[in-house]
């Protein structure tokens, strides 16, 4: 009955918080149908990949110079992602950019955690990659 790939959420609102349907937001990026147009779009697609547990995509969008062996922890299914707020983003050079965001999550029955990060991104051959992040003091 469904023509959608396994795991897809055809009419659901995208987990990245854009307010757009997943199929018109992060899904084409996750499926490799189109590259993320901006560093912010890549960052949003990585947040929704954490929500959906897309290990392969998280690795593919991580720059090879800093990419870990594994991205998702074994207990990633117990993490409930509560939302993403992009605070600001911009260019630092022709092919470098940053995105400052707050991601909220809860592990098991624990209290909500707030991750405030300024991520760095690099563009190579027209594709954006996550490099690393700074964690501003509160
Ligand atoms: Zn999205």
Coordinates of N, CA, C and O and ligand atoms in Angstrom, one line a residue:
X1 N 0.8 -1.2 0.0 CA 0.0 0.0 0.0 C 0.9 1.3 0.0 O 0.6 2.2 -0.7
X2 N 1.9 1.2 0.7 CA 2.8 2.4 0.8 C 3.9 2.3 -0.3 O 4.5 1.3 -0.5
X3 N 4.1 3.4 -0.9 CA 5.2 3.5 -1.9 C 6.5 4.1 -1.3 O 7.5 4.3 -1.9
X4 N 6.4 4.3 0.0 CA 7.5 5.0 0.6 C 8.5 4.1 1.2 O 8.2 2.9 1.5
X5 N 9.8 4.5 1.2 CA 10.8 3.6 1.7 C 10.6 3.3 3.2 O 9.9 4.0 3.9
X6 N 11.1 2.1 3.6 CA 10.9 1.8 5.0 C 11.4 2.9 6.0 O 12.4 3.5 5.7
X7 N 10.7 3.1 7.0 CA 11.1 4.1 7.9 C 10.7 5.5 7.6 O 10.9 6.4 8.4
X8 N 10.2 5.7 6.4 CA 9.9 7.1 6.0 C 8.6 7.5 6.7 O 7.7 6.7 7.0
X9 N 8.4 8.8 6.8 CA 7.2 9.3 7.4 C 6.6 10.3 6.3 O 6.8 11.5 6.4
X10 N 5.9 9.8 5.4 CA 5.5 10.6 4.2 C 4.8 11.9 4.5 O 5.2 12.9 3.9
X11 N 3.9 11.9 5.4 CA 3.1 13.2 5.6 C 3.4 13.8 6.9 O 2.9 14.9 7.2
X12 N 4.3 13.2 7.6 CA 4.6 13.7 8.9 C 5.5 15.0 8.8 O 6.2 15.2 7.8
X13 N 5.3 15.9 9.8 CA 6.1 17.1 9.8 C 7.6 16.7 10.1 O 7.8 15.8 10.9
X14 N 8.5 17.3 9.5 CA 9.9 17.0 9.7 C 10.3 17.1 11.1 O 10.0 18.2 11.7
X15 N 11.1 16.2 11.6 CA 11.6 16.3 13.0 C 12.5 17.5 13.3 O 12.7 17.9 14.4
X16 N 13.0 18.1 12.2 CA 14.0 19.2 12.4 C 13.3 20.5 12.9 O 14.0 21.5 13.2
X17 N 12.0 20.5 12.9 CA 11.3 21.7 13.4 C 11.1 22.8 12.3 O 10.6 23.9 12.7
X18 N 11.3 22.5 11.1 CA 11.1 23.5 10.0 C 9.6 23.8 9.8 O 9.2 24.8 9.2
X19 N 8.7 22.8 10.2 CA 7.3 23.0 10.0 C 6.9 22.4 8.6 O 5.7 22.4 8.3
X20 N 7.8 22.0 7.8 CA 7.5 21.4 6.5 C 7.4 19.9 6.6 O 7.9 19.3 7.5
X21 N 6.7 19.3 5.7 CA 6.6 17.8 5.7 C 8.0 17.2 5.5 O 8.8 17.8 4.8
X22 N 8.2 16.1 6.2 CA 9.6 15.4 6.1 C 9.9 15.2 4.6 O 11.1 15.4 4.2
X23 N 9.0 14.8 3.8 CA 9.3 14.5 2.4 C 9.7 15.7 1.6 O 10.3 15.5 0.5
X24 N 9.4 16.9 2.1 CA 9.8 18.1 1.4 C 10.9 18.8 2.1 O 11.2 20.0 1.9
X25 N 11.5 18.2 3.1 CA 12.5 18.8 3.9 C 13.8 18.0 4.0 O 14.6 18.0 3.1
X26 N 13.9 17.2 5.1 CA 15.2 16.5 5.3 C 15.2 15.1 4.5 O 16.3 14.6 4.3
X27 N 14.1 14.6 4.1 CA 14.1 13.2 3.5 C 14.9 13.2 2.3 O 15.8 12.3 2.1
X28 N 14.8 14.1 1.3 CA 15.6 14.0 0.1 C 17.1 14.1 0.4 O 17.9 13.5 -0.4
X29 N 17.4 14.8 1.4 CA 18.8 15.0 1.8 C 19.3 13.6 2.4 O 20.4 13.1 2.1
X30 N 18.5 13.0 3.3 CA 18.8 11.7 3.9 C 19.0 10.7 2.8 O 19.8 9.8 3.0
X31 N 18.1 10.7 1.8 CA 18.2 9.7 0.8 C 19.3 9.9 -0.3 O 19.5 9.1 -1.2
X32 N 19.9 11.1 -0.1 CA 21.0 11.4 -1.1 C 20.5 11.9 -2.4 O 21.2 11.9 -3.4
X33 N 19.2 12.3 -2.5 CA 18.6 12.7 -3.7 C 19.1 14.2 -4.0 O 19.1 14.6 -5.2
X34 N 19.3 14.9 -3.0 CA 19.9 16.3 -3.2 C 20.7 16.7 -2.0 O 20.5 16.3 -0.9
X35 N 21.8 17.4 -2.3 CA 22.7 17.8 -1.2 C 22.0 18.9 -0.4 O 21.2 19.7 -0.9
X36 N 22.4 19.1 0.9 CA 21.9 20.2 1.7 C 22.4 21.5 1.0 O 23.6 21.6 0.8
X37 N 21.4 22.4 0.8 CA 21.8 23.7 0.1 C 22.7 24.6 1.0 O 23.5 25.3 0.4
X38 N 22.5 24.5 2.3 CA 23.3 25.4 3.2 C 23.7 24.6 4.4 O 23.3 23.5 4.6
X39 N 24.7 25.2 5.1 CA 25.2 24.5 6.3 C 24.0 24.3 7.3 O 23.9 23.3 8.0
X40 N 23.1 25.3 7.4 CA 22.0 25.2 8.3 C 21.1 24.0 7.9 O 20.6 23.3 8.7
X41 N 20.8 23.9 6.6 CA 20.0 22.7 6.1 C 20.7 21.4 6.5 O 20.0 20.5 6.8
X42 N 22.0 21.4 6.3 CA 22.7 20.2 6.7 C 22.6 19.9 8.2 O 22.4 18.8 8.6
X43 N 22.7 21.0 9.0 CA 22.6 20.8 10.4 C 21.2 20.3 10.8 O 21.1 19.4 11.6
X44 N 20.2 20.8 10.2 CA 18.8 20.4 10.5 C 18.7 18.9 10.1 O 18.0 18.1 10.8
X45 N 19.2 18.6 8.9 CA 19.1 17.2 8.5 C 19.8 16.2 9.4 O 19.4 15.1 9.6
X46 N 20.9 16.7 10.0 CA 21.6 15.8 11.0 C 20.8 15.7 12.3 O 20.8 14.6 12.9
X47 N 20.2 16.8 12.7 CA 19.3 16.7 13.9 C 18.2 15.6 13.6 O 18.0 14.7 14.4
X48 N 17.6 15.8 12.5 CA 16.5 14.8 12.2 C 17.0 13.4 12.0 O 16.3 12.4 12.3
X49 N 18.3 13.3 11.6 CA 18.9 11.9 11.5 C 19.1 11.3 12.8 O 19.0 10.1 13.0
X50 N 19.4 12.2 13.8 CA 19.5 11.7 15.2 C 18.2 11.2 15.7 O 18.0 10.1 16.3
X51 N 17.1 12.0 15.4 CA 15.8 11.6 15.8 C 15.4 10.3 15.2 O 14.8 9.4 15.9
X52 N 15.7 10.1 13.9 CA 15.3 8.9 13.2 C 16.3 7.7 13.3 O 16.0 6.6 12.8
X53 N 17.5 8.0 13.9 CA 18.4 6.9 14.1 C 19.2 6.5 12.8 O 19.5 5.3 12.6
X54 N 19.5 7.5 12.0 CA 20.1 7.2 10.7 C 21.6 7.3 10.8 O 22.3 8.2 10.4
X55 N 22.2 6.2 11.3 CA 23.7 6.1 11.5 C 24.5 6.4 10.2 O 25.4 7.2 10.2
X56 N 24.1 5.8 9.2 CA 24.9 5.9 7.9 C 24.9 7.3 7.4 O 25.9 7.9 7.0
X57 N 23.7 8.0 7.6 CA 23.7 9.4 7.1 C 24.5 10.3 8.0 O 25.2 11.2 7.6
X58 N 24.5 10.0 9.3 CA 25.2 10.8 10.3 C 26.7 10.7 10.0 O 27.5 11.7 10.0
X59 N 27.2 9.5 9.6 CA 28.6 9.3 9.2 C 28.9 10.0 7.9 O 29.9 10.7 7.8
X60 N 28.0 9.9 6.9 CA 28.3 10.4 5.6 C 28.3 11.9 5.6 O 29.0 12.6 4.8
X61 N 27.6 12.6 6.6 CA 27.6 14.0 6.6 C 28.6 14.6 7.6 O 28.6 15.8 7.8
X62 N 29.4 13.7 8.1 CA 30.5 14.2 9.1 C 31.8 14.2 8.3 O 32.1 13.2 7.6
X63 N 32.5 15.3 8.4 CA 33.8 15.4 7.6 C 34.7 14.3 8.0 O 34.9 14.0 9.2
X64 N 35.4 13.7 7.0 CA 36.3 12.6 7.3 C 37.4 12.9 8.3 O 37.8 11.9 9.0
X65 N 37.8 14.1 8.4 CA 38.9 14.5 9.3 C 38.5 14.3 10.8 O 39.4 14.2 11.6
X66 N 37.2 14.4 11.1 CA 36.8 14.3 12.5 C 35.7 13.3 12.8 O 35.2 13.2 13.9
X67 N 35.4 12.5 11.8 CA 34.3 11.5 11.9 C 34.6 10.4 12.8 O 35.7 9.8 12.7
X68 N 33.7 10.1 13.8 CA 34.0 9.0 14.7 C 33.6 7.7 14.1 O 32.9 7.6 13.0
X69 N 34.1 6.7 14.7 CA 33.8 5.3 14.2 C 32.3 5.0 14.2 O 31.8 4.4 13.3
X70 N 31.7 5.4 15.3 CA 30.2 5.2 15.4 C 29.7 6.5 15.9 O 30.3 7.2 16.8
X71 N 28.5 6.9 15.4 CA 27.9 8.2 15.9 C 26.9 7.9 17.0 O 26.9 8.5 18.0
X72 N 26.0 7.0 16.7 CA 24.9 6.7 17.6 C 25.3 5.7 18.7 O 26.0 4.8 18.4
X73 N 25.0 6.0 19.9 CA 25.3 5.1 21.0 C 24.3 3.9 21.0 O 23.2 4.0 20.4
X74 N 24.7 2.8 21.6 CA 23.9 1.6 21.6 C 22.5 1.9 22.1 O 21.5 1.3 21.7
X75 N 22.4 2.9 23.1 CA 21.2 3.1 23.8 C 20.4 4.3 23.1 O 19.6 4.9 23.7
X76 N 20.8 4.6 21.8 CA 20.2 5.8 21.2 C 18.7 5.8 21.2 O 18.0 6.8 21.2
X77 N 18.1 4.6 21.1 CA 16.7 4.5 21.1 C 16.0 5.0 22.3 O 14.8 5.3 22.3
X78 N 16.7 5.0 23.4 CA 16.1 5.5 24.7 C 16.2 7.1 24.8 O 15.7 7.6 25.7
X79 N 16.8 7.7 23.8 CA 16.9 9.2 23.8 C 15.6 9.7 23.1 O 15.3 9.3 22.0
X80 N 14.9 10.6 23.8 CA 13.8 11.2 23.2 C 14.2 12.6 22.8 O 14.5 13.4 23.7
X81 N 14.2 12.9 21.5 CA 14.5 14.3 21.1 C 13.3 15.2 21.2 O 12.2 14.8 20.8
X82 N 13.5 16.3 21.9 CA 12.3 17.2 22.2 C 12.2 18.4 21.3 O 11.2 19.0 21.2
X83 N 13.3 18.7 20.6 CA 13.2 19.9 19.7 C 14.5 20.5 19.4 O 15.5 20.3 20.1
X84 N 14.5 21.3 18.3 CA 15.7 22.0 17.9 C 15.4 23.5 17.7 O 14.3 23.8 17.1
X85 N 16.2 24.3 18.2 CA 16.1 25.8 17.9 C 17.4 26.2 17.3 O 18.5 26.1 17.9
X86 N 17.4 26.7 16.1 CA 18.6 27.3 15.4 C 18.6 28.7 15.8 O 17.6 29.5 15.6
X87 N 19.7 29.2 16.5 CA 19.7 30.5 17.0 C 20.3 31.5 16.0 O 19.8 32.6 15.8
X88 N 21.4 31.0 15.3 CA 21.9 31.9 14.2 C 22.8 31.0 13.4 O 23.3 29.9 13.8
X89 N 23.1 31.5 12.2 CA 24.0 30.7 11.3 C 24.5 31.7 10.3 O 24.0 32.8 10.1
X90 N 25.7 31.4 9.7 CA 26.3 32.3 8.8 C 27.6 31.8 8.2 O 28.0 30.7 8.6
X91 N 28.2 32.5 7.3 CA 29.4 32.1 6.7 C 30.6 32.6 7.5 O 30.5 33.7 8.1
X92 N 31.7 31.9 7.4 CA 32.9 32.3 8.0 C 34.0 32.5 6.9 O 35.1 32.9 7.1
X93 N 33.6 32.0 5.7 CA 34.5 32.1 4.6 C 33.7 31.6 3.4 O 32.5 31.3 3.5
X94 N 34.4 31.4 2.3 CA 33.7 30.9 1.1 C 33.1 29.5 1.3 O 32.0 29.3 0.9
X95 N 33.8 28.7 2.0 CA 33.4 27.3 2.1 C 33.4 26.9 3.6 O 33.5 25.7 3.9
X96 N 33.2 27.8 4.5 CA 33.1 27.5 5.9 C 31.9 28.2 6.5 O 31.6 29.4 6.0
X97 N 31.2 27.6 7.4 CA 30.0 28.2 8.0 C 29.9 27.7 9.4 O 30.5 26.7 9.8
X98 N 29.0 28.4 10.1 CA 28.7 28.0 11.5 C 27.2 28.0 11.7 O 26.5 28.7 11.0
X99 N 26.7 27.2 12.6 CA 25.3 27.2 13.0 C 25.3 27.1 14.5 O 25.9 26.2 15.1
X100 N 24.7 28.0 15.2 CA 24.5 27.9 16.6 C 23.1 27.5 16.9 O 22.1 28.0 16.4
X101 N 23.0 26.5 17.8 CA 21.6 25.9 18.0 C 21.5 25.3 19.4 O 22.6 25.2 20.1
X102 N 20.3 25.1 19.8 CA 20.0 24.4 21.1 C 19.2 23.2 20.7 O 18.2 23.3 20.0
X103 N 19.6 22.0 21.1 CA 18.9 20.8 20.9 C 18.5 20.2 22.3 O 19.3 20.2 23.2
X104 N 17.2 19.9 22.4 CA 16.7 19.4 23.7 C 16.4 17.9 23.6 O 15.8 17.5 22.6
X105 N 16.8 17.2 24.6 CA 16.5 15.7 24.6 C 16.3 15.2 26.0 O 16.6 15.9 27.0
X106 N 15.8 14.0 26.1 CA 15.6 13.4 27.4 C 16.0 11.9 27.3 O 15.6 11.3 26.3
X107 N 16.8 11.4 28.2 CA 17.2 10.0 28.2 C 16.4 9.3 29.2 O 16.4 9.6 30.4
X108 N 15.6 8.2 28.7 CA 14.8 7.4 29.6 C 13.8 8.3 30.3 O 13.2 9.1 29.7
X109 N 13.8 8.1 31.6 CA 12.9 9.0 32.4 C 13.6 10.1 33.1 O 13.0 10.8 34.0
X110 N 14.8 10.4 32.6 CA 15.6 11.5 33.2 C 15.0 12.9 32.8 O 14.0 13.0 32.1
X111 N 15.7 13.9 33.3 CA 15.2 15.3 33.0 C 15.7 15.7 31.7 O 16.7 15.2 31.2
X112 N 15.1 16.7 31.1 CA 15.4 17.2 29.8 C 16.8 17.8 29.8 O 17.2 18.6 30.8
X113 N 17.6 17.5 28.8 CA 18.9 18.1 28.7 C 18.9 19.1 27.6 O 18.1 19.0 26.6
X114 N 19.8 20.1 27.7 CA 19.8 21.2 26.7 C 21.2 21.2 26.2 O 22.2 21.4 26.9
X115 N 21.4 20.9 24.9 CA 22.7 21.0 24.3 C 22.8 22.3 23.4 O 22.2 22.4 22.4
X116 N 23.7 23.2 23.9 CA 23.9 24.4 23.2 C 25.3 24.3 22.5 O 26.3 24.1 23.1
X117 N 25.2 24.4 21.1 CA 26.5 24.1 20.4 C 26.6 25.1 19.2 O 25.6 25.5 18.7
X118 N 27.8 25.5 19.0 CA 28.2 26.3 17.8 C 28.9 25.3 16.9 O 30.1 25.0 17.2
X119 N 28.3 24.8 15.9 CA 28.9 23.8 15.0 C 29.6 24.4 13.8 O 29.2 25.5 13.3
X120 N 30.7 23.8 13.4 CA 31.4 24.3 12.3 C 31.2 23.3 11.1 O 31.2 22.1 11.3
X121 N 31.1 23.9 9.9 CA 30.8 23.2 8.7 C 31.8 23.6 7.6 O 32.2 24.7 7.5
X122 N 32.1 22.6 6.7 CA 33.0 22.8 5.6 C 32.4 22.3 4.4 O 31.7 21.3 4.4
X123 N 32.5 23.1 3.3 CA 32.0 22.6 2.0 C 33.1 22.1 1.1 O 34.1 22.8 0.9
X124 N 32.9 20.9 0.6 CA 33.9 20.3 -0.4 C 33.1 19.7 -1.5 O 32.2 19.0 -1.3
X125 N 33.6 20.1 -2.7 CA 32.9 19.6 -4.0 C 31.4 19.9 -3.9 O 30.6 19.0 -4.3
X126 N 31.0 21.0 -3.4 CA 29.6 21.4 -3.4 C 28.8 20.8 -2.3 O 27.6 21.0 -2.2
X127 N 29.4 20.0 -1.4 CA 28.7 19.4 -0.3 C 29.1 19.9 1.1 O 30.3 20.0 1.3
X128 N 28.2 20.1 1.9 CA 28.5 20.6 3.3 C 28.7 19.4 4.2 O 28.0 18.4 4.1
X129 N 29.7 19.5 5.1 CA 30.0 18.5 6.1 C 30.1 19.1 7.5 O 30.7 20.2 7.6
X130 N 29.6 18.4 8.5 CA 29.8 18.8 9.8 C 31.3 18.5 10.2 O 31.8 17.5 9.9
X131 N 32.0 19.5 10.9 CA 33.4 19.3 11.3 C 33.4 19.0 12.8 O 33.9 18.0 13.2
X132 N 33.0 20.0 13.6 CA 33.1 19.9 15.0 C 32.3 21.0 15.6 O 31.7 21.8 14.9
X133 N 32.2 21.1 17.0 CA 31.4 22.1 17.6 C 32.1 22.6 18.9 O 33.0 22.0 19.5
X134 N 31.7 23.9 19.2 CA 32.1 24.5 20.5 C 30.9 24.5 21.4 O 29.7 24.6 20.8
X135 N 31.1 24.4 22.6 CA 30.0 24.4 23.6 C 30.1 25.7 24.5 O 30.9 25.7 25.4
X136 N 29.3 26.7 24.1 CA 29.4 28.0 24.9 C 29.0 27.7 26.3 O 28.1 27.0 26.6
X137 N 29.7 28.4 27.2 CA 29.4 28.4 28.6 C 28.0 29.1 28.9 O 27.7 30.0 28.2
X138 N 27.3 28.5 29.8 CA 26.0 29.1 30.1 C 26.1 30.3 31.0 O 27.0 30.2 31.8
Ligands
LIG1 ZN1 13.8 18.9 8.1

